[in-house]
Short mmCIF file of C-alpha atoms and ligand atoms in Angstrom, two decimals:
data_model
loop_
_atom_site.label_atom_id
_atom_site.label_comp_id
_atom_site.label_asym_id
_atom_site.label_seq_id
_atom_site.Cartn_x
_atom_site.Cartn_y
_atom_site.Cartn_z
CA UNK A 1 20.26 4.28 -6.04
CA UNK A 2 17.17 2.81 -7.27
CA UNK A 3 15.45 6.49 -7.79
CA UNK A 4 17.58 9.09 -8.02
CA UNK A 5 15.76 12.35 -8.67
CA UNK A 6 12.82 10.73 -9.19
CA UNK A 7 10.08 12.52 -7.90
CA UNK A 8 7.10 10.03 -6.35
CA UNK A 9 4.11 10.92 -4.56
CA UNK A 10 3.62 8.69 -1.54
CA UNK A 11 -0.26 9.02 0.09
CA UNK A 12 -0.81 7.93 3.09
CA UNK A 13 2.42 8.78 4.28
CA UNK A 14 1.38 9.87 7.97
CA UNK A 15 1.83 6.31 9.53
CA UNK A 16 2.64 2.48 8.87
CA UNK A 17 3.30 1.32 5.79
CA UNK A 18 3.96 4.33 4.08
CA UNK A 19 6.13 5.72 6.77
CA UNK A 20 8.74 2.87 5.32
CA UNK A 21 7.98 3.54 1.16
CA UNK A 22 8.68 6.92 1.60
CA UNK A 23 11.64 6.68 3.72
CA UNK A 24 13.11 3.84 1.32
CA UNK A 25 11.80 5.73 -1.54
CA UNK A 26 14.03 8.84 -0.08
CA UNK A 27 17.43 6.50 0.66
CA UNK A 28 16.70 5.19 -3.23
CA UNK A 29 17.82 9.18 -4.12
CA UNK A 30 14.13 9.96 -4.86
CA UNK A 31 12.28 13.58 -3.85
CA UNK A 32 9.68 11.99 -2.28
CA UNK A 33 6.04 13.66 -1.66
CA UNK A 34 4.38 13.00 1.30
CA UNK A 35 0.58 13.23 1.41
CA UNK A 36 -1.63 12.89 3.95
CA UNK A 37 -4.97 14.54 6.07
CA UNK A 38 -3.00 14.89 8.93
CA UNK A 39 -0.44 17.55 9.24
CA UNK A 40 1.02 17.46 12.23
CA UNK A 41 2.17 13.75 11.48
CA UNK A 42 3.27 14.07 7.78
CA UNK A 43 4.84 17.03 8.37
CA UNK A 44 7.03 14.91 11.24
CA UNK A 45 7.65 12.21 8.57
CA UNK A 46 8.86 14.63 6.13
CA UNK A 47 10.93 16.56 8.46
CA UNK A 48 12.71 12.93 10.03
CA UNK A 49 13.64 12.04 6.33
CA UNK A 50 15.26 15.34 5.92
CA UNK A 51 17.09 14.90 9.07
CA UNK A 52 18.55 12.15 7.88
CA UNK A 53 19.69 13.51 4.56
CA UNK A 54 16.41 12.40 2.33
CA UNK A 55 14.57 14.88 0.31
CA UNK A 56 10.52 14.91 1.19
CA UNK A 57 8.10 17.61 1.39
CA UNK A 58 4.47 17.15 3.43
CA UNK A 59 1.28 18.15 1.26
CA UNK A 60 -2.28 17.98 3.00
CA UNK A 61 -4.66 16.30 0.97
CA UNK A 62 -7.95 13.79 1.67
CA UNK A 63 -7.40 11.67 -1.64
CA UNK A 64 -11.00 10.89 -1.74
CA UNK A 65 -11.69 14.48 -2.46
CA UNK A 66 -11.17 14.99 -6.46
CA UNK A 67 -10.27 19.45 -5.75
CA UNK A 68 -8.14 18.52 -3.18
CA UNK A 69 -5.89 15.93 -5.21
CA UNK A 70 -5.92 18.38 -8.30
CA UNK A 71 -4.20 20.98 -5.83
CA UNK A 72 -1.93 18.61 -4.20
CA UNK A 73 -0.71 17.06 -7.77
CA UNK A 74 -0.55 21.07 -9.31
CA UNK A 75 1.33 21.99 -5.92
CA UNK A 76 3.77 18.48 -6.68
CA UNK A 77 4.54 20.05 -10.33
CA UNK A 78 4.69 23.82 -9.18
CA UNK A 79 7.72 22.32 -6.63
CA UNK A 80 9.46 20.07 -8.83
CA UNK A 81 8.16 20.30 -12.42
CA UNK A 82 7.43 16.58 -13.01
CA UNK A 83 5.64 13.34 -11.22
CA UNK A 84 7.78 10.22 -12.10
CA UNK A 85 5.78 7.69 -9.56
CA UNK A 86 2.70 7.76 -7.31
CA UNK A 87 2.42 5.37 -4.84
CA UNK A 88 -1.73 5.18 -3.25
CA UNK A 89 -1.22 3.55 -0.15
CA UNK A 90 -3.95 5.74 1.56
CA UNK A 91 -6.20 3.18 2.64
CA UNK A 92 -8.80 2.33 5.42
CA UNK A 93 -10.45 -0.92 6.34
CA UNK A 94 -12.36 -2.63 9.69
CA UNK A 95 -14.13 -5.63 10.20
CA UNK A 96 -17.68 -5.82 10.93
CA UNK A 97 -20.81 -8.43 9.75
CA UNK A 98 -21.96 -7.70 6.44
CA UNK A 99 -25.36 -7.90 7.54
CA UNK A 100 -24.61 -4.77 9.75
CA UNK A 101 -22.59 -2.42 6.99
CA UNK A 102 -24.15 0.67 6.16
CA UNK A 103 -23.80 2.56 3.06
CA UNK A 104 -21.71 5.20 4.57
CA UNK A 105 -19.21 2.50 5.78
CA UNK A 106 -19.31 1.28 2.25
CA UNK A 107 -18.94 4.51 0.69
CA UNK A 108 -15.87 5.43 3.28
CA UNK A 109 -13.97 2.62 2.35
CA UNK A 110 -14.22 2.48 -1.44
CA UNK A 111 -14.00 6.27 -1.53
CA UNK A 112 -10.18 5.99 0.17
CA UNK A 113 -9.29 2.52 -1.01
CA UNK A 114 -10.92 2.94 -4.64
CA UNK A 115 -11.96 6.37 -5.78
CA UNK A 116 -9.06 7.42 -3.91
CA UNK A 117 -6.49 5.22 -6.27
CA UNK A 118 -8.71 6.68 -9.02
CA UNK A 119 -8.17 10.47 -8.19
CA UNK A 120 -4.58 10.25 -7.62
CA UNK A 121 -4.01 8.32 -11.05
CA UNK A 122 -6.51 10.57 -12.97
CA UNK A 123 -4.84 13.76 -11.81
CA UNK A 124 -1.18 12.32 -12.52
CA UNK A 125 -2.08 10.69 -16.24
CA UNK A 126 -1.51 14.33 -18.14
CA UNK A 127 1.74 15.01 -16.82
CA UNK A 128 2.68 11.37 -17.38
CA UNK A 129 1.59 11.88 -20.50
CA UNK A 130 3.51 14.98 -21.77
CA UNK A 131 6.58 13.17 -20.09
CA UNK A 132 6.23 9.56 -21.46
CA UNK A 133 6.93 8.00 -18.52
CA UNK A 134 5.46 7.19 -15.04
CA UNK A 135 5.18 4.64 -12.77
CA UNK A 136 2.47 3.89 -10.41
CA UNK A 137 2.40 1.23 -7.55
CA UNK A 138 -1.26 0.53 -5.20
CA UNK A 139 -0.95 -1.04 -2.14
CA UNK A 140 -3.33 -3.61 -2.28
CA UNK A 141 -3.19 -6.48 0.31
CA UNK A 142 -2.94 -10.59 0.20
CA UNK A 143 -7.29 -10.33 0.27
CA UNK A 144 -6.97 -9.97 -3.37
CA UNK A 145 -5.72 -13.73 -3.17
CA UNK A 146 -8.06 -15.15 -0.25
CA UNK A 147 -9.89 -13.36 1.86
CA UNK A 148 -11.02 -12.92 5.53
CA UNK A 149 -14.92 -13.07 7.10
CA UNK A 150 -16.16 -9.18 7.88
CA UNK A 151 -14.13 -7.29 5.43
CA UNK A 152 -16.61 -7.39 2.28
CA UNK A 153 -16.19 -3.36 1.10
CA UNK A 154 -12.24 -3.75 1.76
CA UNK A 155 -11.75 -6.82 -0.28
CA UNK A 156 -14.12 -5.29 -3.20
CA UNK A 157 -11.95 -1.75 -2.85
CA UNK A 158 -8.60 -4.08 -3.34
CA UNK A 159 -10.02 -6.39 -5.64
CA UNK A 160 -10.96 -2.98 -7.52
CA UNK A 161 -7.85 -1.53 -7.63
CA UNK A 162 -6.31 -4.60 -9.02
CA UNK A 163 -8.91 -4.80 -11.60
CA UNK A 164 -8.15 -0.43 -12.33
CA UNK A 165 -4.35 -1.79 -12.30
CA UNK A 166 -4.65 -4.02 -15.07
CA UNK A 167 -6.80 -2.17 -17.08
CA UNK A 168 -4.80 1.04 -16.78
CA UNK A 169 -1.47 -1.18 -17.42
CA UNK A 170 -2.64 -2.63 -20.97
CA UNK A 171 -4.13 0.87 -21.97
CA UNK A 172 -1.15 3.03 -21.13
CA UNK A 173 1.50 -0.07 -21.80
CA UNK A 174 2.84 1.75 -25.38
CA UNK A 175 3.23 5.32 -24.07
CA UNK A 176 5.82 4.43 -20.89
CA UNK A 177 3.11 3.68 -18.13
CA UNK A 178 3.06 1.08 -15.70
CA UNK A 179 1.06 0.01 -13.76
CA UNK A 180 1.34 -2.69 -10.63
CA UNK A 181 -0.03 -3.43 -7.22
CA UNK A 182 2.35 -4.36 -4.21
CA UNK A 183 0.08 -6.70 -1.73
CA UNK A 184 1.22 -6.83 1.44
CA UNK A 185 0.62 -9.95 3.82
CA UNK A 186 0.27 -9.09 8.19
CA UNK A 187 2.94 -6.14 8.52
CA UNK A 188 4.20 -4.69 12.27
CA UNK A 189 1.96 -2.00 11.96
CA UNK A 190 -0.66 -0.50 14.15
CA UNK A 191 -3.21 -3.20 12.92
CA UNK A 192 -0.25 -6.08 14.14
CA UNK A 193 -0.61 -4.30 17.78
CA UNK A 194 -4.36 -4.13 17.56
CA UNK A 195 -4.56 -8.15 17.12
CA UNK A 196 -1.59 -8.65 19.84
CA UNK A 197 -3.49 -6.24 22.70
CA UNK A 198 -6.75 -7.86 21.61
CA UNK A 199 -5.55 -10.96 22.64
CA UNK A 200 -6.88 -12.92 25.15
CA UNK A 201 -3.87 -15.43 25.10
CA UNK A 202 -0.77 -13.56 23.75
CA UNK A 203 1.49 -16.98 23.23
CA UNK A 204 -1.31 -18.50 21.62
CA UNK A 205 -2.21 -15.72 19.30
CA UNK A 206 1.74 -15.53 18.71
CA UNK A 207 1.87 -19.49 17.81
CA UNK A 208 -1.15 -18.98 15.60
CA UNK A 209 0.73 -16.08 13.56
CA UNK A 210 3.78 -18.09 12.93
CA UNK A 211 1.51 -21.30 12.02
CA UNK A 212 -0.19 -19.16 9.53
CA UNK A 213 2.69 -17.39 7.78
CA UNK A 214 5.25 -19.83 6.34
CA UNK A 215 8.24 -17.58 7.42
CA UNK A 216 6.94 -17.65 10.60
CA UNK A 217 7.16 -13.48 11.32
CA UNK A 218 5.13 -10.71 10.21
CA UNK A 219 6.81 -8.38 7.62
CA UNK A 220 8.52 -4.53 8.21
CA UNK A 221 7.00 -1.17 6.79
CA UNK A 222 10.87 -1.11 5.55
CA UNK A 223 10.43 -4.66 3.52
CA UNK A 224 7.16 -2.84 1.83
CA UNK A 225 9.28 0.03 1.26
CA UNK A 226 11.78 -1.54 -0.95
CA UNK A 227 9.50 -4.11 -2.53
CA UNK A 228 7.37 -0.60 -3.71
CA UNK A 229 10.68 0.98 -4.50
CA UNK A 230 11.51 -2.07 -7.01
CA UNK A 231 8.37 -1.54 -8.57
CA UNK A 232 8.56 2.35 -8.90
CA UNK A 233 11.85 2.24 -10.21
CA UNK A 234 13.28 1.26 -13.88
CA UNK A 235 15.16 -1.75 -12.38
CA UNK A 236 11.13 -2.89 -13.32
CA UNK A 237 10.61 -1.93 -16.35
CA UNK A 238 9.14 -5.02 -18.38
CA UNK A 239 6.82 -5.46 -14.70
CA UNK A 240 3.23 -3.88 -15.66
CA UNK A 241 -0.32 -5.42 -14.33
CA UNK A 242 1.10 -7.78 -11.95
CA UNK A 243 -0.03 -8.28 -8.14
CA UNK A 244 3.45 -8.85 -6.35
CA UNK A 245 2.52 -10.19 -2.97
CA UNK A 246 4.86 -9.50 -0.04
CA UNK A 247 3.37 -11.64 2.46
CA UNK A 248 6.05 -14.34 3.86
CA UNK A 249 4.46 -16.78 1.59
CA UNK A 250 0.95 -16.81 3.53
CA UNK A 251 -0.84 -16.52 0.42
CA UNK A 252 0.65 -20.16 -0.69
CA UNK A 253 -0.15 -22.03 2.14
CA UNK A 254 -2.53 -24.31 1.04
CA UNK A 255 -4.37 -25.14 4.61
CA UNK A 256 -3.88 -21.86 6.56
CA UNK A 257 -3.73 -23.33 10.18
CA UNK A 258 -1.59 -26.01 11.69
CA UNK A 259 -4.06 -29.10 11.96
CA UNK A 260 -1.44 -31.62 13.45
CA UNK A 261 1.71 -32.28 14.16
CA UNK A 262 3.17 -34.03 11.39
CA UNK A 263 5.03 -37.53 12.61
CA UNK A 264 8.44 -38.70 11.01
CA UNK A 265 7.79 -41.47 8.77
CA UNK A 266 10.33 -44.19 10.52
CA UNK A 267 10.17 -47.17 8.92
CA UNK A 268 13.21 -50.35 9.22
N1 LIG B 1 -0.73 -3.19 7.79
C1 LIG B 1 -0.99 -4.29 7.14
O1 LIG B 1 -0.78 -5.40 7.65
C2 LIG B 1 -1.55 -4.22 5.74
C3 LIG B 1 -1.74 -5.42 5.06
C4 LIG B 1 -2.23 -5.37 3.75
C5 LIG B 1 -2.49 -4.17 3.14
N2 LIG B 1 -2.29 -3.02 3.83
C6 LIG B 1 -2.58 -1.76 3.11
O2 LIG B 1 -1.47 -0.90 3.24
C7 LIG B 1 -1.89 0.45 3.27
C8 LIG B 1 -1.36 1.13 4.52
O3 LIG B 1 -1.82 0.43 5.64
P1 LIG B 1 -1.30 0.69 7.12
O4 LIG B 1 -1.50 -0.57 7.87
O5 LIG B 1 0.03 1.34 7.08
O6 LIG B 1 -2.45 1.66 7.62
P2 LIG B 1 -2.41 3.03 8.43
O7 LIG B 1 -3.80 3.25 8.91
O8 LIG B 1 -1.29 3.04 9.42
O9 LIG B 1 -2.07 4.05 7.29
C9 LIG B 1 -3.00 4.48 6.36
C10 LIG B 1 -2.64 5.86 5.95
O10 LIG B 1 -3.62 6.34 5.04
C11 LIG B 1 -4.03 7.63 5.49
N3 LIG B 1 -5.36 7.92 5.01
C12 LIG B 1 -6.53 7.32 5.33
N4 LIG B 1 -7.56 7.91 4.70
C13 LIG B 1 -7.02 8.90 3.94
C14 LIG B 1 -7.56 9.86 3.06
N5 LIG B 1 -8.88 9.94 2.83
N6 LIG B 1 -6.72 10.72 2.45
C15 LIG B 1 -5.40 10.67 2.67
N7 LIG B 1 -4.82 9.78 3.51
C16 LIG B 1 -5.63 8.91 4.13
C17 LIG B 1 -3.92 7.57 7.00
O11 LIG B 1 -3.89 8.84 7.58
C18 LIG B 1 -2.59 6.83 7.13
O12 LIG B 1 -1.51 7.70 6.94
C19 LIG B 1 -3.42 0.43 3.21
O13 LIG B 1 -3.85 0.65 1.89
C20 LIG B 1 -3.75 -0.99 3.66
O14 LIG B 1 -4.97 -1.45 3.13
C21 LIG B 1 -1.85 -3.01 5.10
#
C-alpha cells in the first residue's frame, strides 16, 4: 500500500476527479480527508469509502475562504494529529469570449483554482514544518501545455499554480517538501457528458475525440487517482516541481486533428 496511514487532505472531493483520488488514496491504506462546500455529497463520498473498508472523514470548507481552510486544516490535526499530503483539486472553469469576462468571473476562478491552492498550502506549511515531511499534489490540467480559445482566467489559474508549484518545490526542497502538479488530459467526468449531450452529431464528436487523443479514449477519475497517489506517496520521493501530464498523450500530438488519411507508401 502506497499510503498507509498517511493522512491526505483531498478538496474537491464531492464529485469527478476527486471522487477517484480519494477513493484510490483510501485503497493505498491512507486516512483520507474529504473537503468540499457541499455536504450532502461529500458526506456520501466519505461514507461509500467507509463502506467499502477505506478510512475518510467529510469536512465542509469553501477553499477560497482563508477562516474557513484554517478551521478545516485545525479540525484535520484535532482528528488525526498530522497532515502528510494535500491534494487541491477544487477547481472551477467555463468557457466564454474574453471580450465578455467580467471581473467577478475572473475573480471566481482564480479565487478556487489559485488562491484556493494558496490557502490550502499556506495553512498546511506549519504542520509540515514541525513534521519534516509533506507532500502536496495540484490538479492542474494539459492547458498548462497548450491551451483552448475562451478559457483565459482558467489557463492563467493553472498556469499559476504551476508557477506556485515550482517555486514552493525549490524553497521547501531541503526540509522534506514536495511539491508537484498532476495535469489531467479529457477525463469521463461531468465536463466529458457536457461535450457528448452538446453534440449535435454524437459519432462525429466521438471520431473527433479519438482523432485528438493518441490513445484514442478519454481517461478514468480512477487513472487520476493513482497517478495523484504516486505522487503523494514516498514511492516519489526524488519527484518535486514537475508537471506530470495524464492525458493519453494529447499533449504530444503535434497537429491536434486528423487532416487526412495517411496512404501506404507502395512502391515495386
Ligand atoms: N474533468 C476533466 O477533464 C479535467 C481536465 C483537466 C483538469 N481538470 C481539473 O481537475 C479538477 C477536478 O475537476 P472535475 O472535472 O472533477 O470537476 P468537478 O466540477 O466535478 O469537481 C470540482 C470539485 O471542486 C469543488 N469545488 C469547487 N469550488 C470549490 C470551492 N470554492 N471550495 C471547495 N470545493 C470547491 C466542487 O464542488 C467539486 O467537488 C479541477 O481542478 C479541474 O480543473 C479536470
Amino acid at each position: 500500500m502506497r499510503l498507509k496511514d498517511k493522512v491526505a487532505i483531498v478538496t474537491g472531493a464531492s464529485s469527478g476527479i476527486g471522487i477517484g483520488i480519494a477513493e484510490v488514496f483510501a485503497e493505498e491504506g491512507a486516512q483520507v480527508v474529504c473537503v468540499a462546500r457541499r455536504e450532502r455529497e461529500g458526506n456520501a463520498v466519505a461514507a461509500q469509502i467507509r463502506d467499502r473498508g477505506g478510512k475518510a472523514v467529510f469536512l465542509a470548507c469553501d477553499v477560497s475562504v482563508e477562516e474557513q481552510v484554517h478551521r478545516m486544516v485545525d479540525e484535520t490535526l484535532r482528528q488525526f494529529g498530522r497532515i502528510d499530503a494535500l491534494v487541491n483539486n477544487a477547481g472551477v472553469n467555463f468557457v466564454k469570449a474574453f471580450e465578455q469576462i467580467t471581473v467577478d468571473d475572473w475573480d471566481r476562478v482564480l479565487g478556487v483554482d489559485l488562491r484556493g491552492t494558496f490557502l490550502c498550502i499556506r495553512a498546511c506549511i506549519e504542520p509540515f514544518l514541525r513534521q519534516g515531511s509533506g507532500s502536496v499534489v495540484n490538479i492542474a490540467t494539459v492547458h498548462t501545455s497548450a491551451c483552448l480559445p475562451g478559457a483565459a482566467p482558467y489557463d492563467a489559474a493553472k498556469w499559476g499554480m504551476v508557477g506556485l508549484t515550482k517555486s514552493l518545490a525549490v524553497e521547501y526542497a531541503s526540509r522534506g517538501i514536495r511539491f508537484n502538479c498532476l495535469s489531467p488530459g479529457l477525463i469521463d467526468t461531468q465536463i466529458w457528458q457536457d461535450i457528448q449531450e452538446g453534440a449535435e452529431d454524437l459519432e462525429a464528436c466521438l471520431a473527433h475525440w479519438r482523432a485528438n487523443i493518441p490513445m484514442g479514449r478519454v481517461g478514468t477519475i480512477r487513472e487520476m487517482g493513482h497517478a495523484a497517489a504516486f505522487l503523494a506517496s514516498d514511492d516519489a520521493s526524488y519527484i518535486t516541481g514537475a508537471n506530470l501530464l495524464a492525458d493519453g498523450g494529447m499533449t504530444s500530438l503535434l497537429v491536434s486533428k486528423e487532416m487526412y488519411k495517411s496512404v501506404p507508401q507502395q512502391r515495386e
